[in-house]
Amino acid sequence: ALETLAAAGDLMQVARANGCSIGAAAGLYFRLGERLSFATLATGAQNLPRDGQWPTQAALALQDDLASLQADLLASALRAAGPDGASHPDAVLARWSEQRKLALVRADRILKEDLPTGGALDLAMLSVATTELRSLV
């Protein structure tokens, strides 16, 4: 529920800009988030050490960047959906994924193979993953 509340502003803005309902945008937003491991990345960013001004600012900036990136990816997927396509989020995600097949292979390698599972993520890992995801916009 907290994740939905945090995303509400981005969802409303992206839905309005792309002429679709907030419900349709939300369905796609969360499917994209699941597909691209945003919960793992956001948790990693939240758990970064905050032992000084610079590490704290870096962690907060990364959290903001991840939120912005997920909204940008949603807008990208909605553009791929075309008119009235957002009401079928699975089909939209499949079409969007097909258009970015090679970039998704690279992103999947980083997200599913290179990042440690169950271990702590550091700033370097999260920065590389975020940069790779940015190539999908």
PDB file of C-alpha atoms in Angstrom, residues 7-137:
ATOM      1  CA  ALA A   7       3.840   6.164  -6.837  1.00  0.00           C
ATOM      2  CA  ALA A   8       0.470   7.938  -6.997  1.00  0.00           C
ATOM      3  CA  GLY A   9       1.794  11.312  -8.159  1.00  0.00           C
ATOM      4  CA  ASP A  10       3.908   9.782 -10.914  1.00  0.00           C
ATOM      5  CA  LEU A  11       1.037   7.525 -11.979  1.00  0.00           C
ATOM      6  CA  MET A  12      -1.416  10.415 -12.254  1.00  0.00           C
ATOM      7  CA  GLN A  13       1.019  12.560 -14.200  1.00  0.00           C
ATOM      8  CA  VAL A  14       2.040   9.823 -16.660  1.00  0.00           C
ATOM      9  CA  ALA A  15      -1.545   8.587 -17.110  1.00  0.00           C
ATOM     10  CA  ARG A  16      -2.796  12.093 -17.833  1.00  0.00           C
ATOM     11  CA  ALA A  17       0.049  12.826 -20.266  1.00  0.00           C
ATOM     12  CA  ASN A  18      -0.658   9.600 -22.161  1.00  0.00           C
ATOM     13  CA  GLY A  19      -4.447   9.793 -22.116  1.00  0.00           C
ATOM     14  CA  CYS A  20      -5.151   6.635 -20.146  1.00  0.00           C
ATOM     15  CA  SER A  21      -6.844   5.830 -16.868  1.00  0.00           C
ATOM     16  CA  ILE A  22      -4.892   5.787 -13.630  1.00  0.00           C
ATOM     17  CA  GLY A  23      -6.017   2.195 -13.082  1.00  0.00           C
ATOM     18  CA  ALA A  24      -4.601   1.054 -16.413  1.00  0.00           C
ATOM     19  CA  ALA A  25      -1.382   2.980 -15.813  1.00  0.00           C
ATOM     20  CA  ALA A  26      -1.073   1.477 -12.323  1.00  0.00           C
ATOM     21  CA  GLY A  27      -1.475  -2.066 -13.631  1.00  0.00           C
ATOM     22  CA  LEU A  28       1.291  -1.525 -16.136  1.00  0.00           C
ATOM     23  CA  TYR A  29       3.467   0.373 -13.631  1.00  0.00           C
ATOM     24  CA  PHE A  30       3.503  -2.523 -11.197  1.00  0.00           C
ATOM     25  CA  ARG A  31       3.997  -5.152 -13.913  1.00  0.00           C
ATOM     26  CA  LEU A  32       6.989  -3.195 -15.209  1.00  0.00           C
ATOM     27  CA  GLY A  33       8.296  -2.845 -11.676  1.00  0.00           C
ATOM     28  CA  GLU A  34       8.036  -6.580 -11.118  1.00  0.00           C
ATOM     29  CA  ARG A  35       9.557  -7.424 -14.508  1.00  0.00           C
ATOM     30  CA  LEU A  36      12.533  -5.119 -13.908  1.00  0.00           C
ATOM     31  CA  SER A  37      13.143  -5.872 -10.204  1.00  0.00           C
ATOM     32  CA  PHE A  38      12.370  -2.359  -8.999  1.00  0.00           C
ATOM     33  CA  ALA A  39      11.441  -3.571  -5.494  1.00  0.00           C
ATOM     34  CA  THR A  40      14.870  -5.185  -5.124  1.00  0.00           C
ATOM     35  CA  LEU A  41      16.631  -2.070  -6.379  1.00  0.00           C
ATOM     36  CA  ALA A  42      14.553   0.273  -4.209  1.00  0.00           C
ATOM     37  CA  THR A  43      15.201  -1.859  -1.130  1.00  0.00           C
ATOM     38  CA  GLY A  44      18.902  -1.884  -1.962  1.00  0.00           C
ATOM     39  CA  ALA A  45      18.901   1.908  -2.240  1.00  0.00           C
ATOM     40  CA  GLN A  46      17.007   2.276   1.046  1.00  0.00           C
ATOM     41  CA  ASN A  47      19.535   0.017   2.773  1.00  0.00           C
ATOM     42  CA  LEU A  48      22.645   1.841   1.571  1.00  0.00           C
ATOM     43  CA  PRO A  49      24.896   3.102   4.371  1.00  0.00           C
ATOM     44  CA  ARG A  50      24.092   6.619   5.550  1.00  0.00           C
ATOM     45  CA  ASP A  51      27.290   7.259   7.479  1.00  0.00           C
ATOM     46  CA  GLY A  52      27.837  10.837   6.441  1.00  0.00           C
ATOM     47  CA  GLN A  53      26.527  13.636   4.274  1.00  0.00           C
ATOM     48  CA  TRP A  54      27.751  12.299   0.917  1.00  0.00           C
ATOM     49  CA  PRO A  55      26.636   8.680   1.350  1.00  0.00           C
ATOM     50  CA  THR A  56      23.242   9.911   2.550  1.00  0.00           C
ATOM     51  CA  GLN A  57      22.850  12.260  -0.418  1.00  0.00           C
ATOM     52  CA  ALA A  58      23.949   9.518  -2.824  1.00  0.00           C
ATOM     53  CA  ALA A  59      21.407   7.067  -1.403  1.00  0.00           C
ATOM     54  CA  LEU A  60      18.583   9.610  -1.548  1.00  0.00           C
ATOM     55  CA  ALA A  61      19.515  10.643  -5.093  1.00  0.00           C
ATOM     56  CA  LEU A  62      19.493   7.012  -6.192  1.00  0.00           C
ATOM     57  CA  GLN A  63      16.052   6.487  -4.645  1.00  0.00           C
ATOM     58  CA  ASP A  64      14.751   9.543  -6.509  1.00  0.00           C
ATOM     59  CA  ASP A  65      16.378   8.348  -9.730  1.00  0.00           C
ATOM     60  CA  LEU A  66      14.749   4.923  -9.429  1.00  0.00           C
ATOM     61  CA  ALA A  67      11.302   6.467  -8.894  1.00  0.00           C
ATOM     62  CA  SER A  68      11.793   8.793 -11.863  1.00  0.00           C
ATOM     63  CA  LEU A  69      13.090   5.935 -13.989  1.00  0.00           C
ATOM     64  CA  GLN A  70      10.083   3.743 -13.253  1.00  0.00           C
ATOM     65  CA  ALA A  71       7.772   6.603 -14.276  1.00  0.00           C
ATOM     66  CA  ASP A  72       9.803   7.154 -17.469  1.00  0.00           C
ATOM     67  CA  LEU A  73       9.605   3.444 -18.286  1.00  0.00           C
ATOM     68  CA  LEU A  74       5.845   3.538 -17.733  1.00  0.00           C
ATOM     69  CA  ALA A  75       5.528   6.451 -20.156  1.00  0.00           C
ATOM     70  CA  SER A  76       7.664   4.566 -22.670  1.00  0.00           C
ATOM     71  CA  ALA A  77       5.475   1.467 -22.388  1.00  0.00           C
ATOM     72  CA  LEU A  78       2.289   3.520 -22.711  1.00  0.00           C
ATOM     73  CA  ARG A  79       3.625   5.117 -25.888  1.00  0.00           C
ATOM     74  CA  ALA A  80       4.277   1.616 -27.233  1.00  0.00           C
ATOM     75  CA  ALA A  81       0.703   0.626 -26.330  1.00  0.00           C
ATOM     76  CA  GLY A  82      -0.948   3.105 -28.632  1.00  0.00           C
ATOM     77  CA  PRO A  83      -4.541   4.279 -28.170  1.00  0.00           C
ATOM     78  CA  ASP A  84      -6.588   2.230 -25.687  1.00  0.00           C
ATOM     79  CA  GLY A  85      -3.802  -0.318 -25.359  1.00  0.00           C
ATOM     80  CA  ALA A  86      -3.089   0.410 -21.706  1.00  0.00           C
ATOM     81  CA  SER A  87      -6.188  -1.520 -20.633  1.00  0.00           C
ATOM     82  CA  HIS A  88      -4.301  -4.738 -21.476  1.00  0.00           C
ATOM     83  CA  PRO A  89      -1.080  -4.388 -19.442  1.00  0.00           C
ATOM     84  CA  ASP A  90       0.260  -7.871 -20.191  1.00  0.00           C
ATOM     85  CA  ALA A  91      -0.038  -7.287 -23.940  1.00  0.00           C
ATOM     86  CA  VAL A  92       1.514  -3.833 -23.599  1.00  0.00           C
ATOM     87  CA  LEU A  93       4.417  -5.235 -21.603  1.00  0.00           C
ATOM     88  CA  ALA A  94       4.940  -7.987 -24.189  1.00  0.00           C
ATOM     89  CA  ARG A  95       4.938  -5.480 -27.075  1.00  0.00           C
ATOM     90  CA  TRP A  96       7.231  -3.070 -25.232  1.00  0.00           C
ATOM     91  CA  SER A  97       9.594  -5.921 -24.314  1.00  0.00           C
ATOM     92  CA  GLU A  98       9.729  -7.152 -27.903  1.00  0.00           C
ATOM     93  CA  GLN A  99      10.713  -3.663 -29.083  1.00  0.00           C
ATOM     94  CA  ARG A 100      13.603  -3.657 -26.582  1.00  0.00           C
ATOM     95  CA  LYS A 101      14.666  -7.272 -26.804  1.00  0.00           C
ATOM     96  CA  LEU A 102      18.441  -6.737 -26.914  1.00  0.00           C
ATOM     97  CA  ALA A 103      18.476  -4.082 -24.200  1.00  0.00           C
ATOM     98  CA  LEU A 104      16.334  -6.345 -21.999  1.00  0.00           C
ATOM     99  CA  VAL A 105      18.805  -9.200 -22.422  1.00  0.00           C
ATOM    100  CA  ARG A 106      21.553  -6.947 -21.050  1.00  0.00           C
ATOM    101  CA  ALA A 107      19.348  -5.640 -18.252  1.00  0.00           C
ATOM    102  CA  ASP A 108      18.249  -9.161 -17.307  1.00  0.00           C
ATOM    103  CA  ARG A 109      21.848 -10.315 -17.147  1.00  0.00           C
ATOM    104  CA  ILE A 110      22.653  -7.563 -14.669  1.00  0.00           C
ATOM    105  CA  LEU A 111      19.445  -7.874 -12.652  1.00  0.00           C
ATOM    106  CA  LYS A 112      19.148 -11.646 -12.542  1.00  0.00           C
ATOM    107  CA  GLU A 113      22.718 -12.909 -12.873  1.00  0.00           C
ATOM    108  CA  ASP A 114      25.199 -10.233 -11.815  1.00  0.00           C
ATOM    109  CA  LEU A 115      23.471  -8.748  -8.768  1.00  0.00           C
ATOM    110  CA  PRO A 116      23.803 -10.899  -5.658  1.00  0.00           C
ATOM    111  CA  THR A 117      20.606 -12.620  -4.592  1.00  0.00           C
ATOM    112  CA  GLY A 118      19.747 -12.092  -0.973  1.00  0.00           C
ATOM    113  CA  GLY A 119      22.888 -10.056  -0.341  1.00  0.00           C
ATOM    114  CA  ALA A 120      23.408  -6.374   0.189  1.00  0.00           C
ATOM    115  CA  LEU A 121      23.626  -4.203  -2.894  1.00  0.00           C
ATOM    116  CA  ASP A 122      26.186  -1.418  -2.902  1.00  0.00           C
ATOM    117  CA  LEU A 123      26.094   1.959  -4.602  1.00  0.00           C
ATOM    118  CA  ALA A 124      28.188   0.791  -7.561  1.00  0.00           C
ATOM    119  CA  MET A 125      25.902  -2.182  -8.275  1.00  0.00           C
ATOM    120  CA  LEU A 126      22.774  -0.081  -7.998  1.00  0.00           C
ATOM    121  CA  SER A 127      24.210   2.675 -10.187  1.00  0.00           C
ATOM    122  CA  VAL A 128      25.141   0.227 -12.942  1.00  0.00           C
ATOM    123  CA  ALA A 129      21.730  -1.457 -12.793  1.00  0.00           C
ATOM    124  CA  THR A 130      19.948   1.910 -12.922  1.00  0.00           C
ATOM    125  CA  THR A 131      22.023   3.042 -15.891  1.00  0.00           C
ATOM    126  CA  GLU A 132      21.254  -0.191 -17.724  1.00  0.00           C
ATOM    127  CA  LEU A 133      17.541   0.207 -17.058  1.00  0.00           C
ATOM    128  CA  ARG A 134      17.679   3.799 -18.300  1.00  0.00           C
ATOM    129  CA  SER A 135      18.625   2.398 -21.738  1.00  0.00           C
ATOM    130  CA  LEU A 136      15.130   0.862 -21.922  1.00  0.00           C
ATOM    131  CA  VAL A 137      13.285   4.196 -21.908  1.00  0.00           C
TER     132      VAL A 137
END
